[in-house]
JSON list of C-alpha atoms in Angstrom, two decimals:
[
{"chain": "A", "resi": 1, "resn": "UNK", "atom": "CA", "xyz": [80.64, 226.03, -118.40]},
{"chain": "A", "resi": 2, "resn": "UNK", "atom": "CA", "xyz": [78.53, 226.62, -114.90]},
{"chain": "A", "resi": 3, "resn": "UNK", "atom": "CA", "xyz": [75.70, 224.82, -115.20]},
{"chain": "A", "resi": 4, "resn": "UNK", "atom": "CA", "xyz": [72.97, 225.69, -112.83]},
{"chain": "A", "resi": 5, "resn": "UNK", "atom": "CA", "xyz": [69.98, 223.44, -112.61]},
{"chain": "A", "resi": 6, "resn": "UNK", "atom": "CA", "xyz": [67.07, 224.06, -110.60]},
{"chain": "A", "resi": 7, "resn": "UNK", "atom": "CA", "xyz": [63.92, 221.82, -109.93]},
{"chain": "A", "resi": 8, "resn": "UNK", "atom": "CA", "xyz": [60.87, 223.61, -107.57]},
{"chain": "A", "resi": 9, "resn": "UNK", "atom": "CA", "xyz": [57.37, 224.39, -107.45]},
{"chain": "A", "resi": 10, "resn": "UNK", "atom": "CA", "xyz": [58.14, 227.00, -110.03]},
{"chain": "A", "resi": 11, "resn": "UNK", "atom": "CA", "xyz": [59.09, 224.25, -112.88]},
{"chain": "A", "resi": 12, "resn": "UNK", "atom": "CA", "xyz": [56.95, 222.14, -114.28]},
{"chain": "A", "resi": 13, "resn": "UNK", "atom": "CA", "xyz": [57.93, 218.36, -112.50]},
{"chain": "A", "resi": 14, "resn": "UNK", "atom": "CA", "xyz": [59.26, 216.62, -115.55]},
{"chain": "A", "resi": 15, "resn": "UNK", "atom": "CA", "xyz": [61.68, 219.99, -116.62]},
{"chain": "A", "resi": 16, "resn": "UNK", "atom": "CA", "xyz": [64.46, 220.57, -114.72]},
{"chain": "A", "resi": 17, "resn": "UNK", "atom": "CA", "xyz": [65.71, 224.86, -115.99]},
{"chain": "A", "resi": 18, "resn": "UNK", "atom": "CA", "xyz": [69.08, 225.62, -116.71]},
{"chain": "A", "resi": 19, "resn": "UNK", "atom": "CA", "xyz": [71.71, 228.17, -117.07]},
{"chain": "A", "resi": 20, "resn": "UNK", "atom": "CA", "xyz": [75.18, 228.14, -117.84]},
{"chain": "A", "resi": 21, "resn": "UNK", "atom": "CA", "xyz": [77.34, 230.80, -117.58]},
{"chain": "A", "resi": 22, "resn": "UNK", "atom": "CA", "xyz": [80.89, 230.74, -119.91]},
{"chain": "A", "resi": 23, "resn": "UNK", "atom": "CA", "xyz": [84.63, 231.50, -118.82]},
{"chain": "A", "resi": 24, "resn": "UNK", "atom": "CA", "xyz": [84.12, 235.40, -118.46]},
{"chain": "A", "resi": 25, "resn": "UNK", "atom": "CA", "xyz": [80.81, 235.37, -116.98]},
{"chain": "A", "resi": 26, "resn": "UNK", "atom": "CA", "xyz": [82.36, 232.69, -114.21]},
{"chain": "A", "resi": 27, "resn": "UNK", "atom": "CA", "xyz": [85.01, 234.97, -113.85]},
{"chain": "A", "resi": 28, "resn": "UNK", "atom": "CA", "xyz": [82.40, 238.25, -113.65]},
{"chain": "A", "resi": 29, "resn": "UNK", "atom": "CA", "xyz": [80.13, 236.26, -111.11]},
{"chain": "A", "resi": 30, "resn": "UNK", "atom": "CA", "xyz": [83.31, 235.44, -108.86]},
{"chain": "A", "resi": 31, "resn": "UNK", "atom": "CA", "xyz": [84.39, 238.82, -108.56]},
{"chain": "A", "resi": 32, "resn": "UNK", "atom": "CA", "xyz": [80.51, 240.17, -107.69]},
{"chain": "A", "resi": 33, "resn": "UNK", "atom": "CA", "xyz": [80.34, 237.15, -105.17]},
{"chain": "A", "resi": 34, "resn": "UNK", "atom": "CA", "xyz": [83.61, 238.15, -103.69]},
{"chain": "A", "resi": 35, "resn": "UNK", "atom": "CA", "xyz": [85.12, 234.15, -104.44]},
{"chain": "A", "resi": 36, "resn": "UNK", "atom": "CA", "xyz": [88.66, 233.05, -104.83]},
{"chain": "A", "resi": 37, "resn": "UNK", "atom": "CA", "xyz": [89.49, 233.00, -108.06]},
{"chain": "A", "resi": 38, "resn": "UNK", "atom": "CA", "xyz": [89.97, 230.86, -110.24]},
{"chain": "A", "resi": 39, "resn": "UNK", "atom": "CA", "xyz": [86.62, 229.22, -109.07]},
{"chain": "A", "resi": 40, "resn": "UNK", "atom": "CA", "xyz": [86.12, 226.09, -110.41]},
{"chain": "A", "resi": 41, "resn": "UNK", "atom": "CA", "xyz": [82.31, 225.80, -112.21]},
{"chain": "A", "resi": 42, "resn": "UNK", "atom": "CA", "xyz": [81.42, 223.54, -109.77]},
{"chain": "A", "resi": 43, "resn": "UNK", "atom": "CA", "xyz": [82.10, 226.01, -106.96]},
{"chain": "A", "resi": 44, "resn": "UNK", "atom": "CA", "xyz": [80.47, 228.82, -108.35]},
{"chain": "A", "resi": 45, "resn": "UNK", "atom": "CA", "xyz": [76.73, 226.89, -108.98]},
{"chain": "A", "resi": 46, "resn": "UNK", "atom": "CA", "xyz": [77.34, 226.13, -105.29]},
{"chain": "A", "resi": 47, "resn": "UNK", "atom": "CA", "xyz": [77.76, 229.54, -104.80]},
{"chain": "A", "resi": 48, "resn": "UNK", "atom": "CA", "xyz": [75.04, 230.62, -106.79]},
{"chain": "A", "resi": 49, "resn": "UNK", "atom": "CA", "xyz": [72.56, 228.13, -105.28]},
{"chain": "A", "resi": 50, "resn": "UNK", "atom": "CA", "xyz": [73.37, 229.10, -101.12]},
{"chain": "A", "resi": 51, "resn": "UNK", "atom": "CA", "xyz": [73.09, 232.73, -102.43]},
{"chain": "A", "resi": 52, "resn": "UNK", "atom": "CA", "xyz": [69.99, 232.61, -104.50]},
{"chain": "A", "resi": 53, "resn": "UNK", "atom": "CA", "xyz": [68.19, 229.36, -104.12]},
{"chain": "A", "resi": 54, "resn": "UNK", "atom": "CA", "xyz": [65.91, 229.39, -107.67]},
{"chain": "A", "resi": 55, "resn": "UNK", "atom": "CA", "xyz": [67.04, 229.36, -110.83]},
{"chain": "A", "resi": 56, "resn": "UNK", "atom": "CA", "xyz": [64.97, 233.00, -111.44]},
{"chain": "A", "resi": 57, "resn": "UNK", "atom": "CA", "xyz": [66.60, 234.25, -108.97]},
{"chain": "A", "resi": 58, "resn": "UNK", "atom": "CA", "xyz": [70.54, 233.64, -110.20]},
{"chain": "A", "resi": 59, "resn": "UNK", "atom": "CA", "xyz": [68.78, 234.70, -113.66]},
{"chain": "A", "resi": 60, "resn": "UNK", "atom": "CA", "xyz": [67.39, 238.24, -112.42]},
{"chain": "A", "resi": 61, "resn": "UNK", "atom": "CA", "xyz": [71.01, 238.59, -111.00]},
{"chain": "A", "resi": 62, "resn": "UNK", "atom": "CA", "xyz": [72.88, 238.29, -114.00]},
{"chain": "A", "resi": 63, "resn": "UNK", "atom": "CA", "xyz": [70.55, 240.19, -116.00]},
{"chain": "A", "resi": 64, "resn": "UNK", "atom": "CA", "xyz": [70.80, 243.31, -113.84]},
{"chain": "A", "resi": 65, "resn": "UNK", "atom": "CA", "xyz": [74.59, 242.86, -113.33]},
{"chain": "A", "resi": 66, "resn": "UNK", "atom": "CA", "xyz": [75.10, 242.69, -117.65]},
{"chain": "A", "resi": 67, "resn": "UNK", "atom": "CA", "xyz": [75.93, 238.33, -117.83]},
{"chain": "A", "resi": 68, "resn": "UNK", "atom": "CA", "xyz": [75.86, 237.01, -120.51]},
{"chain": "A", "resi": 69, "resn": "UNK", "atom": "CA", "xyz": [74.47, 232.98, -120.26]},
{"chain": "A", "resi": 70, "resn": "UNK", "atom": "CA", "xyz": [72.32, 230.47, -121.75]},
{"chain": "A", "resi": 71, "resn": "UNK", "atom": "CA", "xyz": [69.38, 229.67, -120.42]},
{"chain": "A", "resi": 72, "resn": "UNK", "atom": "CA", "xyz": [67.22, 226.12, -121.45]},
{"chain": "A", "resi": 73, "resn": "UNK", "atom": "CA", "xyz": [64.50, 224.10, -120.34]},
{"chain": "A", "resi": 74, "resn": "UNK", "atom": "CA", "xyz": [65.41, 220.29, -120.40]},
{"chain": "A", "resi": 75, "resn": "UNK", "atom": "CA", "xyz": [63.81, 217.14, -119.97]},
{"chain": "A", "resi": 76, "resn": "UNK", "atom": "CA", "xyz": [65.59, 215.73, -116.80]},
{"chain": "A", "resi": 77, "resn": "UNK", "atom": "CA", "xyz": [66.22, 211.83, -117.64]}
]
């Protein structure tokens, strides 16, 4: 899994959001990001973060591009 986390004055100060994208949605994102593949998960949430910054943002992407991931709201430790 990619996880994604993203802390900001858009989320509450205790939450940190989340979003993790599985094997074929890393592979998907890769290929609309033009990245080597195989991209490691760690890669790609770098990726994702210098090309969208917030959370929303990497959200709104995959939801207009059809990518499929699981989004939560956790309590950072």
């Amino acid at each position: 899994m990619a996880d994604y986390y993203h802390f900001g004055a858009d989320v509450d100060y205790e939450f940190a959001v989340q979003i993790r994208f599985g094997p074929d949605a890393q592979e998907r994102l890769a290929e609309l990001l033009v990245l080597a593949q195989p991209v490691s998960p760690d890669a790609l949430a770098e990726a994702l973060r210098d090309r969208f910054g917030t959370y929303y943002a990497t959200r709104d992407f995959a939801d207009e591009n059809g990518i499929s991931y699981e989004a939560r709201r956790d309590m950072w430790p």
